[in-house]
């Protein structure tokens, strides 16, 4: 099958690699422009762009595809797509709004050849439309997660569903691990769907159960120990790897990388105990045993190593 692919991070790369391995013809890849990365802030291509170049696939990296703001970039992209005449456009974590003209450019697949653009969305739609579905699912305490293949339309993750797959959210899952699971599940779902394109049909999303996964903001990273321990533990996992969860001891900022829920109780933020197992801190309900911590500019450490270099005091507070 002839495919144009639009995507940027590792989540998208998993799908692109699966399409290549399945021997589909990828005539064009569209990705975000190179970004500064690493200590030297060197311009670095996205994972999708780097892979496409390694496989000799043509890559476009427009800065904007808004027809009002960047008409020339959109015109170039559409010209390339139409020249290739793909059967379908596949989009995964592209990070840019795809204009309707692009959605309508492919020839189309499916029972009625009306599926021209497919999006791989990491959630069980209509729950968690938007930018950060894995993080918000963990934060909310969802028991299950999944991936939806949908026929793209002009809305925000509002397209008709082609197929879904779901799996449990495990107690140790972070946004990083859950996203990795979703990437693999989504790639498998896509390859399976495209193996029999003529049979594909779509179903409108239910009107009930719509939720939105807003983008994670750095301002949300500050922890409040007035909150119950179970909610804080989920937040730590949801905000790993970005933007992290932070607190302060006296005037020193500390990032919390991992913790488990305990039943001990004291004043919110009070350090109840210190030891090899971790730093036990009281919350609004229950407590957290924090076992991986990090000071600004330092590597993350197990609690025992952290406390040797930066002693805390029982009875004092994290805030």
Tab-separated table of C-alpha atoms in Angstrom:
chain	number	residue	atom	x	y	z
A	1	UNK	CA	0.000	0.000	0.000
A	2	UNK	CA	1.183	3.533	-0.754
A	3	UNK	CA	1.366	5.614	2.422
A	4	UNK	CA	2.351	9.121	3.454
A	5	UNK	CA	3.334	9.221	7.124
A	6	UNK	CA	3.247	12.214	9.496
A	7	UNK	CA	4.791	11.896	12.948
A	8	UNK	CA	7.598	13.098	15.169
A	9	UNK	CA	8.603	11.308	18.434
A	10	UNK	CA	9.435	7.704	19.352
A	11	UNK	CA	5.729	6.870	19.656
A	12	UNK	CA	5.344	7.662	15.954
A	13	UNK	CA	8.604	5.936	15.020
A	14	UNK	CA	7.257	2.629	16.342
A	15	UNK	CA	4.381	2.843	13.857
A	16	UNK	CA	6.560	3.950	10.942
A	17	UNK	CA	9.020	1.143	11.548
A	18	UNK	CA	6.152	-1.369	11.645
A	19	UNK	CA	4.822	-0.079	8.311
A	20	UNK	CA	8.251	-0.396	6.704
A	21	UNK	CA	8.698	-3.902	8.134
A	22	UNK	CA	5.285	-4.839	6.706
A	23	UNK	CA	6.570	-3.832	3.256
A	24	UNK	CA	4.253	-0.895	2.714
A	25	UNK	CA	5.526	1.767	0.323
A	26	UNK	CA	6.255	4.945	2.295
A	27	UNK	CA	6.641	7.649	-0.329
A	28	UNK	CA	6.892	10.667	1.960
A	29	UNK	CA	7.399	11.397	5.646
A	30	UNK	CA	6.344	14.697	7.241
A	31	UNK	CA	7.830	15.576	10.622
A	32	UNK	CA	8.573	18.486	12.930
A	33	UNK	CA	11.672	20.603	12.206
A	34	UNK	CA	14.962	19.827	13.939
A	35	UNK	CA	15.087	21.015	17.566
A	36	UNK	CA	17.974	21.955	19.891
A	37	UNK	CA	18.809	18.997	22.108
A	38	UNK	CA	21.402	17.869	24.666
A	39	UNK	CA	23.845	19.901	26.700
A	40	UNK	CA	25.238	21.570	23.613
A	41	UNK	CA	21.719	22.362	22.355
A	42	UNK	CA	22.689	21.031	18.942
A	43	UNK	CA	19.953	20.930	16.295
A	44	UNK	CA	18.744	17.337	16.228
A	45	UNK	CA	16.270	15.654	13.862
A	46	UNK	CA	13.175	13.992	15.275
A	47	UNK	CA	13.305	10.187	15.696
A	48	UNK	CA	10.916	9.827	12.753
A	49	UNK	CA	12.994	12.061	10.473
A	50	UNK	CA	16.249	10.311	11.409
A	51	UNK	CA	14.754	6.893	10.648
A	52	UNK	CA	13.225	8.026	7.359
A	53	UNK	CA	16.547	9.454	6.173
A	54	UNK	CA	18.296	6.196	7.102
A	55	UNK	CA	15.822	4.331	4.884
A	56	UNK	CA	16.097	6.756	1.975
A	57	UNK	CA	12.554	8.116	2.384
A	58	UNK	CA	11.918	11.728	1.410
A	59	UNK	CA	11.203	13.969	4.421
A	60	UNK	CA	9.452	17.329	4.724
A	61	UNK	CA	9.770	19.385	7.931
A	62	UNK	CA	7.393	22.352	7.638
A	63	UNK	CA	7.318	24.808	10.527
A	64	UNK	CA	3.602	25.362	10.058
A	65	UNK	CA	0.852	23.968	7.841
A	66	UNK	CA	-1.800	26.546	8.633
A	67	UNK	CA	-3.190	27.665	5.240
A	68	UNK	CA	-3.525	31.256	6.472
A	69	UNK	CA	-0.067	31.531	8.055
A	70	UNK	CA	2.056	29.283	5.834
A	71	UNK	CA	0.317	28.843	2.492
A	72	UNK	CA	3.573	28.086	0.655
A	73	UNK	CA	4.544	25.314	3.093
A	74	UNK	CA	1.109	23.751	2.728
A	75	UNK	CA	1.220	24.085	-1.064
A	76	UNK	CA	4.607	22.331	-1.219
A	77	UNK	CA	3.378	19.548	1.061
A	78	UNK	CA	0.195	19.012	-0.933
A	79	UNK	CA	2.126	18.974	-4.200
A	80	UNK	CA	4.412	16.236	-2.854
A	81	UNK	CA	1.486	14.196	-1.522
A	82	UNK	CA	-0.524	14.429	-4.735
A	83	UNK	CA	2.483	13.557	-6.872
A	84	UNK	CA	2.921	10.326	-4.890
A	85	UNK	CA	-0.850	9.597	-4.956
A	86	UNK	CA	-0.971	7.651	-1.669
A	87	UNK	CA	-3.784	5.352	-0.681
A	88	UNK	CA	-3.821	6.779	2.839
A	89	UNK	CA	-2.183	9.303	5.163
A	90	UNK	CA	-1.137	7.880	8.543
A	91	UNK	CA	-0.661	10.351	11.411
A	92	UNK	CA	0.877	9.540	14.811
A	93	UNK	CA	1.926	12.159	17.368
A	94	UNK	CA	2.706	14.657	14.624
A	95	UNK	CA	2.460	17.648	16.952
A	96	UNK	CA	0.891	19.954	14.396
A	97	UNK	CA	-2.679	20.527	13.203
A	98	UNK	CA	-3.229	18.740	9.903
A	99	UNK	CA	-5.285	20.928	7.518
A	100	UNK	CA	-8.349	19.493	5.815
A	101	UNK	CA	-6.712	19.724	2.399
A	102	UNK	CA	-4.110	17.184	3.544
A	103	UNK	CA	-6.766	14.913	5.022
A	104	UNK	CA	-8.558	14.813	1.673
A	105	UNK	CA	-5.485	14.397	-0.552
A	106	UNK	CA	-5.050	10.566	-0.467
A	107	UNK	CA	-7.108	8.239	-2.663
A	108	UNK	CA	-8.789	6.495	0.266
A	109	UNK	CA	-9.159	2.960	1.609
A	110	UNK	CA	-11.882	1.030	3.401
A	111	UNK	CA	-15.113	-0.602	2.362
A	112	UNK	CA	-16.315	2.682	0.829
A	113	UNK	CA	-12.835	4.087	0.127
A	114	UNK	CA	-13.740	6.935	2.478
A	115	UNK	CA	-10.828	6.495	4.892
A	116	UNK	CA	-8.203	8.886	3.597
A	117	UNK	CA	-6.351	9.742	6.814
A	118	UNK	CA	-5.822	7.516	9.873
A	119	UNK	CA	-4.687	8.751	13.255
A	120	UNK	CA	-3.156	6.522	15.925
A	121	UNK	CA	-4.345	8.023	19.211
A	122	UNK	CA	-3.110	6.717	22.553
A	123	UNK	CA	-6.375	6.443	24.462
A	124	UNK	CA	-9.722	4.698	24.352
A	125	UNK	CA	-11.665	7.451	22.648
A	126	UNK	CA	-13.701	9.449	23.444
A	127	UNK	CA	-11.928	9.354	26.809
A	128	UNK	CA	-8.769	11.466	26.863
A	129	UNK	CA	-8.883	13.388	23.638
A	130	UNK	CA	-5.962	15.794	23.437
A	131	UNK	CA	-2.261	16.143	24.102
A	132	UNK	CA	-1.408	14.063	27.192
A	133	UNK	CA	-3.706	11.027	27.397
A	134	UNK	CA	-1.305	8.575	29.067
A	135	UNK	CA	-0.347	11.021	31.809
A	136	UNK	CA	-3.915	12.065	32.529
A	137	UNK	CA	-5.106	8.440	32.598
A	138	UNK	CA	-2.504	7.555	35.249
A	139	UNK	CA	-3.180	10.742	37.199
A	140	UNK	CA	-6.939	10.025	37.232
A	141	UNK	CA	-6.438	6.465	38.445
A	142	UNK	CA	-7.817	4.759	35.334
A	143	UNK	CA	-7.525	0.991	35.471
A	144	UNK	CA	-7.255	0.454	31.712
A	145	UNK	CA	-5.717	2.274	28.782
A	146	UNK	CA	-5.476	1.621	25.075
A	147	UNK	CA	-5.134	2.875	21.521
A	148	UNK	CA	-7.715	4.012	18.996
A	149	UNK	CA	-7.370	4.065	15.221
A	150	UNK	CA	-9.659	6.737	13.849
A	151	UNK	CA	-10.537	8.291	10.538
A	152	UNK	CA	-9.287	11.835	10.900
A	153	UNK	CA	-11.567	14.826	10.597
A	154	UNK	CA	-11.109	18.522	11.328
A	155	UNK	CA	-11.880	18.163	15.042
A	156	UNK	CA	-9.592	17.396	17.991
A	157	UNK	CA	-9.559	13.585	18.098
A	158	UNK	CA	-13.237	13.483	17.132
A	159	UNK	CA	-13.031	11.192	14.094
A	160	UNK	CA	-14.935	7.940	13.621
A	161	UNK	CA	-13.310	4.862	15.151
A	162	UNK	CA	-11.822	2.141	12.958
A	163	UNK	CA	-10.593	-0.159	15.733
A	164	UNK	CA	-9.304	-0.140	19.313
A	165	UNK	CA	-7.199	-2.243	21.644
A	166	UNK	CA	-7.011	-1.972	25.426
A	167	UNK	CA	-4.778	-3.242	28.246
A	168	UNK	CA	-4.434	-2.726	32.018
A	169	UNK	CA	-2.531	0.143	33.591
A	170	UNK	CA	-0.125	-1.540	35.987
A	171	UNK	CA	0.727	-0.198	39.427
A	172	UNK	CA	4.281	0.702	38.376
A	173	UNK	CA	3.428	2.293	35.033
A	174	UNK	CA	4.706	5.796	34.365
A	175	UNK	CA	3.790	7.959	31.401
A	176	UNK	CA	7.000	6.729	29.760
A	177	UNK	CA	6.208	3.014	30.151
A	178	UNK	CA	2.514	3.389	29.319
A	179	UNK	CA	3.309	5.391	26.186
A	180	UNK	CA	5.788	2.723	25.102
A	181	UNK	CA	3.139	0.018	25.534
A	182	UNK	CA	0.627	2.110	23.594
A	183	UNK	CA	3.120	2.693	20.786
A	184	UNK	CA	3.639	-1.037	20.292
A	185	UNK	CA	-0.077	-1.803	20.574
A	186	UNK	CA	-0.933	1.003	18.145
A	187	UNK	CA	1.625	-0.125	15.582
A	188	UNK	CA	0.303	-3.697	15.707
A	189	UNK	CA	-3.291	-2.453	15.421
A	190	UNK	CA	-2.387	-0.328	12.386
A	191	UNK	CA	-0.546	-3.086	10.544
A	192	UNK	CA	-3.417	-5.490	11.186
A	193	UNK	CA	-5.964	-2.979	9.885
A	194	UNK	CA	-3.996	-2.224	6.730
A	195	UNK	CA	-3.593	-5.922	5.952
A	196	UNK	CA	-7.251	-5.977	4.821
A	197	UNK	CA	-7.999	-2.382	3.823
A	198	UNK	CA	-11.060	-3.209	1.751
A	199	UNK	CA	-12.892	-4.503	4.836
A	200	UNK	CA	-12.374	-1.466	7.045
A	201	UNK	CA	-15.418	0.375	8.346
A	202	UNK	CA	-15.867	3.147	10.902
A	203	UNK	CA	-18.119	3.837	13.881
A	204	UNK	CA	-18.902	7.304	15.267
A	205	UNK	CA	-17.513	8.032	18.707
A	206	UNK	CA	-20.063	7.940	21.546
A	207	UNK	CA	-21.290	11.328	22.680
A	208	UNK	CA	-21.079	10.235	26.314
A	209	UNK	CA	-17.790	9.822	28.175
A	210	UNK	CA	-15.803	12.571	26.458
A	211	UNK	CA	-12.809	13.827	28.482
A	212	UNK	CA	-9.854	15.986	27.502
A	213	UNK	CA	-6.205	15.366	28.327
A	214	UNK	CA	-4.734	18.833	28.616
A	215	UNK	CA	-1.028	19.348	28.036
A	216	UNK	CA	1.213	18.899	31.085
A	217	UNK	CA	2.543	22.219	32.346
A	218	UNK	CA	5.652	22.875	34.428
A	219	UNK	CA	3.476	24.876	36.815
A	220	UNK	CA	1.717	21.621	37.754
A	221	UNK	CA	4.926	19.966	38.923
A	222	UNK	CA	4.897	21.472	42.428
A	223	UNK	CA	3.574	18.950	44.935
A	224	UNK	CA	1.162	19.685	47.780
A	225	UNK	CA	1.420	17.256	50.665
A	226	UNK	CA	-2.064	18.335	51.756
A	227	UNK	CA	-3.234	15.902	49.032
A	228	UNK	CA	-3.761	12.240	49.879
A	229	UNK	CA	-0.807	9.915	49.346
A	230	UNK	CA	-2.442	7.749	46.671
A	231	UNK	CA	-3.206	10.787	44.500
A	232	UNK	CA	0.364	12.092	44.880
A	233	UNK	CA	1.856	8.701	44.005
A	234	UNK	CA	-0.171	8.625	40.778
A	235	UNK	CA	0.935	12.162	39.982
A	236	UNK	CA	4.592	11.196	40.382
A	237	UNK	CA	4.137	8.377	37.858
A	238	UNK	CA	2.027	10.531	35.543
A	239	UNK	CA	4.618	13.308	35.488
A	240	UNK	CA	7.527	10.953	34.739
A	241	UNK	CA	9.569	11.744	32.702
A	242	UNK	CA	8.120	15.254	32.165
A	243	UNK	CA	7.716	17.683	33.853
A	244	UNK	CA	8.494	15.793	37.053
A	245	UNK	CA	7.171	16.365	40.567
A	246	UNK	CA	9.034	18.770	42.844
A	247	UNK	CA	9.006	19.874	46.453
A	248	UNK	CA	11.337	21.891	48.661
A	249	UNK	CA	13.303	21.250	51.851
A	250	UNK	CA	14.187	24.556	53.459
A	251	UNK	CA	15.459	26.468	50.395
A	252	UNK	CA	16.504	23.456	48.304
A	253	UNK	CA	14.345	22.126	45.473
A	254	UNK	CA	14.004	18.345	45.346
A	255	UNK	CA	12.529	16.254	42.538
A	256	UNK	CA	10.675	13.087	43.499
A	257	UNK	CA	11.148	10.235	41.013
A	258	UNK	CA	9.510	7.313	42.796
A	259	UNK	CA	7.441	6.678	45.909
A	260	UNK	CA	5.079	4.140	47.454
A	261	UNK	CA	1.961	4.704	49.546
A	262	UNK	CA	2.062	3.979	53.290
A	263	UNK	CA	-0.482	4.370	56.084
A	264	UNK	CA	1.592	6.391	58.603
A	265	UNK	CA	0.112	9.756	59.452
A	266	UNK	CA	1.351	13.114	60.735
A	267	UNK	CA	1.114	16.726	59.667
A	268	UNK	CA	1.088	17.172	55.860
A	269	UNK	CA	4.686	17.452	54.624
A	270	UNK	CA	6.205	16.264	57.917
A	271	UNK	CA	9.225	13.956	57.610
A	272	UNK	CA	8.244	10.963	59.743
A	273	UNK	CA	11.262	8.714	59.229
A	274	UNK	CA	14.541	8.406	57.333
A	275	UNK	CA	16.347	5.220	56.368
A	276	UNK	CA	17.705	2.987	53.641
A	277	UNK	CA	14.190	2.345	52.349
A	278	UNK	CA	13.499	6.026	51.831
A	279	UNK	CA	12.110	9.277	53.180
A	280	UNK	CA	8.708	8.813	54.824
A	281	UNK	CA	6.586	11.959	54.434
A	282	UNK	CA	3.087	12.494	55.779
A	283	UNK	CA	0.308	13.571	53.397
A	284	UNK	CA	-3.268	14.763	53.778
A	285	UNK	CA	-4.214	11.109	54.087
A	286	UNK	CA	-1.561	8.420	54.531
A	287	UNK	CA	2.094	8.963	53.691
A	288	UNK	CA	4.646	8.517	50.924
A	289	UNK	CA	7.855	6.548	51.177
A	290	UNK	CA	10.079	8.395	48.706
A	291	UNK	CA	12.939	6.182	47.551
A	292	UNK	CA	14.377	8.015	44.505
A	293	UNK	CA	15.174	11.732	44.746
A	294	UNK	CA	17.195	14.406	42.983
A	295	UNK	CA	18.551	17.846	43.750
A	296	UNK	CA	18.758	20.430	40.982
A	297	UNK	CA	21.901	19.940	38.897
A	298	UNK	CA	22.588	16.513	40.426
A	299	UNK	CA	21.808	12.983	39.214
A	300	UNK	CA	18.831	11.160	40.644
A	301	UNK	CA	19.731	8.846	43.523
A	302	UNK	CA	18.361	6.115	45.745
A	303	UNK	CA	17.250	7.614	49.043
A	304	UNK	CA	20.153	6.089	51.000
A	305	UNK	CA	22.751	7.707	48.721
A	306	UNK	CA	20.799	10.966	48.612
A	307	UNK	CA	20.676	11.243	52.409
A	308	UNK	CA	24.422	10.673	52.761
A	309	UNK	CA	25.097	13.737	50.625
A	310	UNK	CA	22.132	15.821	51.751
A	311	UNK	CA	20.860	14.958	55.251
A	312	UNK	CA	17.224	15.681	56.055
A	313	UNK	CA	15.804	15.934	59.567
A	314	UNK	CA	12.908	13.977	61.044
A	315	UNK	CA	10.229	16.386	62.234
A	316	UNK	CA	11.003	19.015	59.628
A	317	UNK	CA	8.847	19.389	56.531
A	318	UNK	CA	8.910	19.077	52.782
A	319	UNK	CA	6.727	21.616	51.047
